[in-house]
Amino acid sequence: MMAERQVEIDRVEREWQHLSRLVDPELPGWSRTGFSDADRAARDWLLRQMREAGLEAVQDAAGNLVGYLEGDMPGAPDIVIGSHSDTVPGGGRFDGIVGVLGAIEVARTLTRSGARLRRGLRIVDFANEEGNPQGVKLVGSRAAAGSLDAHALGSTDPEGVTLATLMERAGLRPDEVSRARWKARDIAAYIELHIEQGPHLEQSSAHIGIVTSICGISTFSLDVRGRRDHAGTMPMNVRQDAMCCAADAVLAVREVAASGAGAVGTVGQVTTSSPLTNTISEQATVTGEFRSPDLAALQDMQARFAQRTAHLDELHRTQSALTWGHFDAPTPMDERLSRLAHAASTDLGYDTLQLYSGATHDGVAIADLAPTAMIFIPSRDGRSHCPEEWSDFEDVERGINVLLETVLRIDASL
Ligand code: HGY
Ligand code: MN
Ligand code: MN
């Protein structure tokens, strides 16, 4: 790395500290959920940071922040770098944020060093990667990829509020979201720097991870119907207890997911019609998801879970309806870009590991549009989506160095 292309990690850390204060005081951890007031304040600040870095920066109709650094070959497809700055409720300070601040620092370092790219460089903060009460993930990147459709915008939360209304309340124009769409011919490559959110880099003492593929994911909702009865008088062997069926369904998720490498299953919530202990619940809802690096394994988990819920109905004399929601097939990363990123990392002297991502990312949406690759840095104790989420700034600096070097090599190679 040439000295004048030295990343200013102290500045990145100061920006990280400022962004860490732009959170929702009503929620635990470092919460900045999509389209919330905290999210809006953070994006206003990030837009100013992009402009202070000398970028032409705008917010599009979907809420994406897009900064632009002109290249020497007008009309050539752009290189895109970035991530997301929203969090899960009760989340941490590094998930997505490292990729957004890192991308801005890459642009600043290029400008400061006088290095000129042939291609334009887009620096992006994708809106609402984490999803919302309406159950729609990757909102901004799906808008950019043209896959945020009317069905997604019309999705409702438990109170009946649509995603479009949530976006309008944040001052956005969901009715104009088609204007946020990128053309495939305008994008040469997308590279995202992100924390691993798992334990593998730390366990292998590698500095950098190059992602081979991003997990496939399948969400579900199970609606269980039983019969409301008196809890004190109805014998156990004739009850139609929706809560007991739901509880067995939660355990079935764990059993079905204990099936293969990388397969996971998680239940988010169990709700019932009656919180009373003197009344047997006649209705329960279980929401959850399965993930796997392998499409056939993901589909096999879906089939086995459906079989298990049918069996539970016989056991509990209930009727349950299983509805599958959001589905993404596993997304392989672009091999050529990944080789360039791997070479950039090893040439910088970093121990580099190839690994699969158990977390989903905006790259799942953007990979429909352009060759995509991801660079990981270690997460302390492999933890994420929690206030304890942490990455050392020496690792953040290494990640930004690899991102910068990868951009330079992509630009020189295309
Ligand atoms: O769900 C995920 O894996 C991502 O962190 N949004
Ligand atoms: Mn993320
Ligand atoms: Mn996340």
Short mmCIF file of C-alpha atoms and ligand atoms in Angstrom, two decimals:
data_model
loop_
_atom_site.label_atom_id
_atom_site.label_comp_id
_atom_site.label_asym_id
_atom_site.label_seq_id
_atom_site.Cartn_x
_atom_site.Cartn_y
_atom_site.Cartn_z
CA MET A 1 0.00 0.00 0.00
CA MET A 2 1.62 3.26 -1.07
CA ALA A 3 2.01 5.60 1.94
CA GLU A 4 -0.04 8.43 0.41
CA ARG A 5 -2.87 5.96 0.00
CA GLN A 6 -2.91 5.41 3.75
CA VAL A 7 -6.40 5.03 5.16
CA GLU A 8 -7.13 7.51 7.99
CA ILE A 9 -8.51 5.00 10.49
CA ASP A 10 -8.60 7.55 13.35
CA ARG A 11 -11.03 9.63 11.32
CA VAL A 12 -13.13 6.55 10.55
CA GLU A 13 -13.22 5.76 14.29
CA ARG A 14 -14.36 9.30 15.12
CA GLU A 15 -17.13 9.01 12.53
CA TRP A 16 -18.06 5.61 13.98
CA GLN A 17 -18.31 7.16 17.45
CA HIS A 18 -20.58 9.91 16.12
CA LEU A 19 -22.81 7.43 14.24
CA SER A 20 -23.01 5.27 17.37
CA ARG A 21 -24.75 8.16 19.12
CA LEU A 22 -27.43 8.46 16.45
CA VAL A 23 -29.61 5.69 17.88
CA ASP A 24 -33.11 5.28 19.32
CA PRO A 25 -32.98 5.98 23.08
CA GLU A 26 -36.23 4.06 23.58
CA LEU A 27 -34.73 0.77 22.40
CA PRO A 28 -31.96 -1.41 23.90
CA GLY A 29 -28.48 -1.72 22.45
CA TRP A 30 -27.50 0.52 19.51
CA SER A 31 -30.85 0.58 17.70
CA ARG A 32 -31.32 2.43 14.41
CA THR A 33 -34.14 0.53 12.69
CA GLY A 34 -35.03 1.21 9.07
CA PHE A 35 -37.00 4.42 8.39
CA SER A 36 -37.01 5.38 12.09
CA ASP A 37 -36.20 8.92 13.27
CA ALA A 38 -32.74 7.73 14.34
CA ASP A 39 -32.21 6.17 10.90
CA ARG A 40 -33.25 9.40 9.24
CA ALA A 41 -30.91 11.49 11.42
CA ALA A 42 -28.03 9.11 10.69
CA ARG A 43 -28.64 9.20 6.93
CA ASP A 44 -28.84 13.01 6.92
CA TRP A 45 -25.44 13.03 8.65
CA LEU A 46 -23.96 10.39 6.33
CA LEU A 47 -25.15 12.37 3.30
CA ARG A 48 -23.23 15.37 4.65
CA GLN A 49 -20.16 13.19 5.24
CA MET A 50 -20.30 11.95 1.65
CA ARG A 51 -20.52 15.53 0.36
CA GLU A 52 -17.66 16.66 2.63
CA ALA A 53 -15.64 13.81 1.12
CA GLY A 54 -16.10 15.54 -2.24
CA LEU A 55 -18.76 13.18 -3.57
CA GLU A 56 -21.85 14.17 -5.49
CA ALA A 57 -24.29 12.58 -3.05
CA VAL A 58 -28.06 12.15 -3.21
CA GLN A 59 -30.80 10.16 -1.46
CA ASP A 60 -33.02 8.29 -3.90
CA ALA A 61 -36.77 7.57 -3.68
CA ALA A 62 -36.15 4.33 -1.76
CA GLY A 63 -33.90 6.07 0.77
CA ASN A 64 -30.56 4.82 -0.57
CA LEU A 65 -27.68 7.29 -0.17
CA VAL A 66 -25.57 7.25 -3.33
CA GLY A 67 -22.29 9.20 -3.45
CA TYR A 68 -20.40 9.43 -6.74
CA LEU A 69 -16.74 9.89 -7.66
CA GLU A 70 -16.26 10.60 -11.36
CA GLY A 71 -13.86 8.36 -13.33
CA ASP A 72 -11.70 9.13 -16.36
CA MET A 73 -13.80 7.00 -18.74
CA PRO A 74 -17.23 8.68 -18.91
CA GLY A 75 -19.95 6.20 -19.78
CA ALA A 76 -18.01 3.19 -18.48
CA PRO A 77 -19.96 1.03 -15.98
CA ASP A 78 -19.35 2.04 -12.37
CA ILE A 79 -17.78 0.14 -9.50
CA VAL A 80 -20.07 0.15 -6.44
CA ILE A 81 -18.95 -0.13 -2.81
CA GLY A 82 -21.01 0.29 0.35
CA SER A 83 -23.34 -1.47 2.77
CA HIS A 84 -26.15 -0.43 5.16
CA SER A 85 -26.32 1.74 8.30
CA ASP A 86 -29.63 0.54 9.75
CA THR A 87 -29.61 -2.01 12.59
CA VAL A 88 -31.84 -4.68 14.06
CA PRO A 89 -33.65 -3.54 17.22
CA GLY A 90 -31.15 -4.02 20.08
CA GLY A 91 -28.32 -4.39 17.57
CA GLY A 92 -24.70 -3.35 17.55
CA ARG A 93 -22.38 -0.69 16.10
CA PHE A 94 -20.52 -2.52 13.32
CA ASP A 95 -23.02 -4.57 11.23
CA GLY A 96 -23.23 -2.71 7.90
CA ILE A 97 -21.71 0.44 9.39
CA VAL A 98 -18.13 -0.72 8.76
CA GLY A 99 -18.95 -1.08 5.06
CA VAL A 100 -20.55 2.35 4.75
CA LEU A 101 -17.85 4.29 6.65
CA GLY A 102 -15.19 2.16 4.95
CA ALA A 103 -16.54 3.02 1.50
CA ILE A 104 -16.55 6.75 2.28
CA GLU A 105 -12.95 6.46 3.52
CA VAL A 106 -11.93 4.63 0.32
CA ALA A 107 -13.32 7.55 -1.72
CA ARG A 108 -11.55 10.09 0.53
CA THR A 109 -8.25 8.20 0.32
CA LEU A 110 -8.43 8.04 -3.47
CA THR A 111 -9.17 11.77 -3.67
CA ARG A 112 -6.48 12.65 -1.12
CA SER A 113 -3.85 10.60 -2.93
CA GLY A 114 -4.77 11.97 -6.34
CA ALA A 115 -5.29 8.42 -7.64
CA ARG A 116 -7.77 8.48 -10.54
CA LEU A 117 -10.01 5.56 -11.40
CA ARG A 118 -10.98 4.89 -15.00
CA ARG A 119 -14.47 4.01 -13.83
CA GLY A 120 -16.91 6.00 -11.75
CA LEU A 121 -17.18 4.89 -8.13
CA ARG A 122 -20.56 4.74 -6.35
CA ILE A 123 -20.47 4.83 -2.56
CA VAL A 124 -23.80 3.51 -1.21
CA ASP A 125 -25.68 3.27 2.06
CA PHE A 126 -28.57 0.94 1.20
CA ALA A 127 -31.83 1.72 3.01
CA ASN A 128 -33.27 -0.78 5.50
CA GLU A 129 -31.22 -3.89 4.85
CA GLU A 130 -32.36 -5.44 8.13
CA GLY A 131 -36.06 -5.50 7.36
CA ASN A 132 -39.05 -4.05 9.15
CA PRO A 133 -42.27 -5.08 10.98
CA GLN A 134 -43.76 -5.64 7.50
CA GLY A 135 -41.30 -8.53 7.02
CA VAL A 136 -39.47 -7.12 3.96
CA LYS A 137 -35.63 -7.33 3.99
CA LEU A 138 -33.05 -5.63 1.72
CA VAL A 139 -35.46 -2.79 0.89
CA GLY A 140 -32.98 -0.31 -0.66
CA SER A 141 -30.85 -2.83 -2.51
CA ARG A 142 -33.98 -4.54 -3.89
CA ALA A 143 -35.15 -1.12 -5.11
CA ALA A 144 -31.78 -0.64 -6.84
CA ALA A 145 -32.04 -4.12 -8.36
CA GLY A 146 -35.64 -3.52 -9.45
CA SER A 147 -37.05 -6.29 -7.24
CA LEU A 148 -38.91 -4.17 -4.67
CA ASP A 149 -42.35 -4.80 -6.12
CA ALA A 150 -45.87 -3.67 -5.25
CA HIS A 151 -46.39 -6.80 -3.17
CA ALA A 152 -43.39 -5.87 -1.00
CA LEU A 153 -44.47 -2.24 -0.70
CA GLY A 154 -47.99 -3.38 0.22
CA SER A 155 -46.78 -5.76 2.95
CA THR A 156 -48.33 -4.85 6.30
CA ASP A 157 -47.22 -4.95 9.91
CA PRO A 158 -49.51 -6.43 12.64
CA GLU A 159 -51.32 -3.08 12.84
CA GLY A 160 -51.96 -3.04 9.09
CA VAL A 161 -49.41 -0.31 8.26
CA THR A 162 -47.84 -0.94 4.83
CA LEU A 163 -44.14 -0.67 4.03
CA ALA A 164 -45.01 2.15 1.62
CA THR A 165 -46.62 4.09 4.49
CA LEU A 166 -43.58 3.45 6.71
CA MET A 167 -41.37 4.89 3.95
CA GLU A 168 -43.67 7.88 3.34
CA ARG A 169 -43.56 8.69 7.07
CA ALA A 170 -39.75 8.83 6.67
CA GLY A 171 -40.15 11.42 3.91
CA LEU A 172 -39.53 9.01 1.02
CA ARG A 173 -41.46 8.44 -2.22
CA PRO A 174 -42.33 4.73 -2.50
CA ASP A 175 -44.56 5.56 -5.47
CA GLU A 176 -41.39 6.67 -7.29
CA VAL A 177 -39.23 3.75 -6.16
CA SER A 178 -38.78 2.68 -9.80
CA ARG A 179 -36.57 5.77 -10.21
CA ALA A 180 -34.13 4.22 -7.70
CA ARG A 181 -33.58 1.31 -10.08
CA TRP A 182 -30.07 0.85 -11.49
CA LYS A 183 -29.40 -0.47 -15.02
CA ALA A 184 -27.24 -3.61 -15.13
CA ARG A 185 -25.20 -2.11 -17.96
CA ASP A 186 -24.19 0.78 -15.67
CA ILE A 187 -22.68 -1.44 -12.96
CA ALA A 188 -19.37 -3.26 -13.44
CA ALA A 189 -18.98 -4.68 -9.93
CA TYR A 190 -20.29 -4.47 -6.36
CA ILE A 191 -17.91 -5.05 -3.45
CA GLU A 192 -19.11 -4.97 0.16
CA LEU A 193 -16.92 -4.80 3.26
CA HIS A 194 -18.74 -6.30 6.27
CA ILE A 195 -18.11 -7.88 9.66
CA GLU A 196 -18.30 -11.69 9.63
CA GLN A 197 -20.94 -11.83 12.40
CA GLY A 198 -19.72 -15.36 13.18
CA PRO A 199 -16.71 -17.08 14.83
CA HIS A 200 -14.70 -18.52 11.92
CA LEU A 201 -12.16 -15.75 11.22
CA GLU A 202 -11.39 -15.28 14.91
CA GLN A 203 -11.05 -19.07 15.43
CA SER A 204 -8.72 -19.42 12.45
CA SER A 205 -6.76 -16.25 13.36
CA ALA A 206 -7.30 -14.97 9.81
CA HIS A 207 -7.36 -11.21 9.32
CA ILE A 208 -9.64 -11.16 6.26
CA GLY A 209 -12.44 -13.35 4.89
CA ILE A 210 -13.37 -13.56 1.22
CA VAL A 211 -16.96 -14.75 0.93
CA THR A 212 -17.70 -17.72 -1.35
CA SER A 213 -21.49 -17.50 -1.12
CA ILE A 214 -24.28 -15.91 0.92
CA CYS A 215 -26.79 -18.16 2.68
CA GLY A 216 -30.14 -19.12 1.29
CA ILE A 217 -33.01 -18.12 3.58
CA SER A 218 -36.66 -19.17 3.90
CA THR A 219 -39.02 -17.56 6.41
CA PHE A 220 -42.32 -19.05 7.57
CA SER A 221 -45.42 -18.38 9.63
CA LEU A 222 -47.35 -21.27 11.22
CA ASP A 223 -50.96 -20.56 12.21
CA VAL A 224 -52.28 -23.19 14.65
CA ARG A 225 -56.01 -23.61 15.39
CA GLY A 226 -57.12 -25.61 18.45
CA ARG A 227 -60.11 -25.31 20.78
CA ARG A 228 -60.71 -22.87 23.63
CA ASP A 229 -61.58 -24.73 26.84
CA HIS A 230 -61.39 -24.40 30.62
CA ALA A 231 -57.82 -25.07 31.80
CA GLY A 232 -58.97 -26.61 35.06
CA THR A 233 -61.58 -29.05 33.85
CA MET A 234 -60.53 -30.29 30.39
CA PRO A 235 -58.55 -33.56 30.70
CA MET A 236 -55.04 -33.45 29.15
CA ASN A 237 -55.68 -36.34 26.73
CA VAL A 238 -58.54 -34.60 24.88
CA ARG A 239 -57.30 -31.01 24.72
CA GLN A 240 -56.79 -29.22 21.40
CA ASP A 241 -54.15 -26.91 22.83
CA ALA A 242 -52.72 -24.55 20.18
CA MET A 243 -49.95 -23.42 22.55
CA CYS A 244 -48.66 -26.99 23.06
CA CYS A 245 -48.67 -27.61 19.31
CA ALA A 246 -46.76 -24.33 18.80
CA ALA A 247 -44.22 -25.32 21.44
CA ASP A 248 -43.60 -28.65 19.68
CA ALA A 249 -43.25 -26.75 16.38
CA VAL A 250 -40.49 -24.62 17.92
CA LEU A 251 -38.59 -27.78 18.89
CA ALA A 252 -39.25 -29.22 15.42
CA VAL A 253 -37.44 -26.21 13.88
CA ARG A 254 -34.36 -27.07 15.95
CA GLU A 255 -34.54 -30.77 15.03
CA VAL A 256 -35.05 -30.11 11.31
CA ALA A 257 -32.16 -27.63 11.27
CA ALA A 258 -29.76 -30.01 13.03
CA SER A 259 -29.43 -31.66 9.66
CA GLY A 260 -26.28 -30.47 7.95
CA ALA A 261 -23.28 -28.18 7.73
CA GLY A 262 -24.30 -24.55 7.80
CA ALA A 263 -28.01 -25.38 8.20
CA VAL A 264 -29.73 -23.28 10.86
CA GLY A 265 -33.30 -22.69 11.98
CA THR A 266 -34.62 -20.01 14.29
CA VAL A 267 -37.98 -19.07 15.74
CA GLY A 268 -38.54 -15.37 16.27
CA GLN A 269 -41.90 -15.29 17.98
CA VAL A 270 -44.76 -17.40 19.38
CA THR A 271 -48.03 -15.56 20.00
CA THR A 272 -51.30 -17.04 21.26
CA SER A 273 -54.92 -15.88 21.39
CA SER A 274 -55.11 -16.22 25.16
CA PRO A 275 -52.39 -15.17 27.61
CA LEU A 276 -54.57 -16.50 30.43
CA THR A 277 -53.49 -19.60 32.33
CA ASN A 278 -57.07 -20.64 33.11
CA THR A 279 -58.02 -20.91 29.44
CA ILE A 280 -56.61 -23.28 26.82
CA SER A 281 -55.37 -21.31 23.74
CA GLU A 282 -57.47 -21.91 20.65
CA GLN A 283 -54.97 -20.13 18.37
CA ALA A 284 -51.18 -19.69 18.16
CA THR A 285 -48.76 -18.27 15.61
CA VAL A 286 -45.10 -19.29 15.20
CA THR A 287 -42.80 -17.21 12.96
CA GLY A 288 -39.29 -18.33 12.03
CA GLU A 289 -36.73 -19.06 9.33
CA PHE A 290 -34.37 -21.67 7.93
CA ARG A 291 -31.00 -20.94 6.31
CA SER A 292 -28.51 -23.06 4.41
CA PRO A 293 -25.60 -22.64 2.01
CA ASP A 294 -27.17 -25.36 -0.14
CA LEU A 295 -30.45 -24.92 -2.05
CA ALA A 296 -31.41 -28.61 -1.93
CA ALA A 297 -30.75 -28.70 1.81
CA LEU A 298 -32.92 -25.60 2.30
CA GLN A 299 -35.77 -27.15 0.29
CA ASP A 300 -35.36 -30.41 2.21
CA MET A 301 -35.73 -28.52 5.51
CA GLN A 302 -38.90 -26.88 4.19
CA ALA A 303 -40.37 -30.29 3.26
CA ARG A 304 -39.40 -31.92 6.56
CA PHE A 305 -40.79 -29.07 8.63
CA ALA A 306 -44.09 -29.29 6.73
CA GLN A 307 -44.23 -33.03 7.49
CA ARG A 308 -43.49 -32.42 11.17
CA THR A 309 -46.28 -29.83 11.52
CA ALA A 310 -48.77 -32.23 9.89
CA HIS A 311 -47.75 -34.90 12.43
CA LEU A 312 -48.12 -32.40 15.30
CA ASP A 313 -51.72 -31.76 14.24
CA GLU A 314 -52.48 -35.46 14.69
CA LEU A 315 -50.78 -35.45 18.07
CA HIS A 316 -52.56 -32.32 19.35
CA ARG A 317 -55.86 -32.66 17.42
CA THR A 318 -55.17 -29.18 15.95
CA GLN A 319 -55.31 -27.73 12.43
CA SER A 320 -52.24 -25.75 11.41
CA ALA A 321 -51.53 -23.77 8.24
CA LEU A 322 -47.88 -23.29 7.24
CA THR A 323 -47.15 -20.23 5.07
CA TRP A 324 -43.70 -19.72 3.53
CA GLY A 325 -42.67 -16.02 3.24
CA HIS A 326 -39.41 -14.43 2.06
CA PHE A 327 -37.20 -16.81 0.09
CA ASP A 328 -33.69 -16.22 -1.25
CA ALA A 329 -31.69 -19.03 -2.83
CA PRO A 330 -28.02 -19.24 -1.80
CA THR A 331 -26.08 -16.54 -3.71
CA PRO A 332 -22.61 -17.45 -5.02
CA MET A 333 -20.13 -14.57 -5.10
CA ASP A 334 -18.40 -13.66 -8.37
CA GLU A 335 -15.25 -15.78 -8.67
CA ARG A 336 -13.16 -13.28 -10.64
CA LEU A 337 -13.85 -10.41 -8.23
CA SER A 338 -13.27 -12.73 -5.28
CA ARG A 339 -9.88 -13.77 -6.69
CA LEU A 340 -8.92 -10.11 -7.07
CA ALA A 341 -9.99 -9.38 -3.47
CA HIS A 342 -8.13 -12.46 -2.20
CA ALA A 343 -4.95 -11.43 -4.04
CA ALA A 344 -5.28 -7.84 -2.77
CA SER A 345 -5.53 -9.14 0.79
CA THR A 346 -2.60 -11.56 0.58
CA ASP A 347 -0.45 -8.95 -1.22
CA LEU A 348 -1.13 -6.64 1.71
CA GLY A 349 0.30 -9.35 3.95
CA TYR A 350 -2.97 -10.41 5.57
CA ASP A 351 -3.91 -13.99 6.48
CA THR A 352 -6.90 -14.58 4.26
CA LEU A 353 -9.63 -17.22 4.51
CA GLN A 354 -12.43 -18.13 2.11
CA LEU A 355 -15.74 -18.68 3.89
CA TYR A 356 -19.49 -18.83 3.50
CA SER A 357 -21.76 -16.13 4.91
CA GLY A 358 -24.49 -17.35 7.28
CA ALA A 359 -25.79 -13.77 7.36
CA THR A 360 -27.68 -12.37 4.42
CA HIS A 361 -26.60 -9.08 2.82
CA ASP A 362 -27.53 -6.47 0.21
CA GLY A 363 -25.28 -8.42 -2.14
CA VAL A 364 -28.09 -10.98 -2.49
CA ALA A 365 -30.20 -8.34 -4.28
CA ILE A 366 -27.35 -6.64 -6.16
CA ALA A 367 -25.95 -9.96 -7.45
CA ASP A 368 -29.03 -10.09 -9.73
CA LEU A 369 -27.68 -6.93 -11.36
CA ALA A 370 -23.87 -7.16 -11.29
CA PRO A 371 -20.89 -9.32 -10.32
CA THR A 372 -20.70 -9.16 -6.51
CA ALA A 373 -18.07 -9.98 -3.90
CA MET A 374 -17.73 -9.54 -0.13
CA ILE A 375 -14.81 -8.90 2.20
CA PHE A 376 -15.17 -9.86 5.89
CA ILE A 377 -13.32 -8.77 9.00
CA PRO A 378 -13.45 -10.71 12.31
CA SER A 379 -16.22 -10.30 14.92
CA ARG A 380 -15.16 -10.64 18.53
CA ASP A 381 -16.49 -13.94 19.95
CA GLY A 382 -18.40 -14.29 16.67
CA ARG A 383 -21.20 -12.17 18.06
CA SER A 384 -23.53 -9.80 16.20
CA HIS A 385 -27.12 -8.47 16.24
CA CYS A 386 -26.46 -7.67 19.91
CA PRO A 387 -25.04 -4.68 21.84
CA GLU A 388 -21.81 -6.63 22.45
CA GLU A 389 -21.05 -6.70 18.69
CA TRP A 390 -17.41 -5.59 18.28
CA SER A 391 -14.57 -5.49 15.75
CA ASP A 392 -11.10 -4.10 16.50
CA PHE A 393 -10.21 -0.98 14.55
CA GLU A 394 -6.97 -2.63 13.41
CA ASP A 395 -9.25 -5.10 11.62
CA VAL A 396 -11.49 -2.32 10.32
CA GLU A 397 -8.35 -0.65 8.89
CA ARG A 398 -7.22 -3.90 7.26
CA GLY A 399 -10.69 -4.35 5.76
CA ILE A 400 -10.72 -0.84 4.30
CA ASN A 401 -7.20 -1.35 2.90
CA VAL A 402 -8.37 -4.54 1.16
CA LEU A 403 -11.49 -2.79 -0.15
CA LEU A 404 -9.37 0.07 -1.54
CA GLU A 405 -6.80 -2.25 -3.11
CA THR A 406 -9.58 -4.42 -4.58
CA VAL A 407 -11.28 -1.39 -6.16
CA LEU A 408 -7.97 -0.36 -7.75
CA ARG A 409 -7.40 -3.87 -9.13
CA ILE A 410 -10.95 -4.20 -10.46
CA ASP A 411 -10.63 -0.83 -12.14
CA ALA A 412 -7.33 -1.81 -13.73
CA SER A 413 -8.57 -5.24 -14.80
CA LEU A 414 -11.97 -4.55 -16.40
O1 HGY B 1 -30.51 -11.34 8.57
C1 HGY B 1 -29.32 -11.18 8.35
O2 HGY B 1 -28.56 -12.13 8.27
C2 HGY B 1 -28.75 -9.79 8.14
O3 HGY B 1 -27.93 -9.47 9.20
N1 HGY B 1 -29.77 -8.82 7.94
MN MN B 2 -25.43 -6.45 7.66
MN MN B 3 -27.64 -7.59 10.21
#
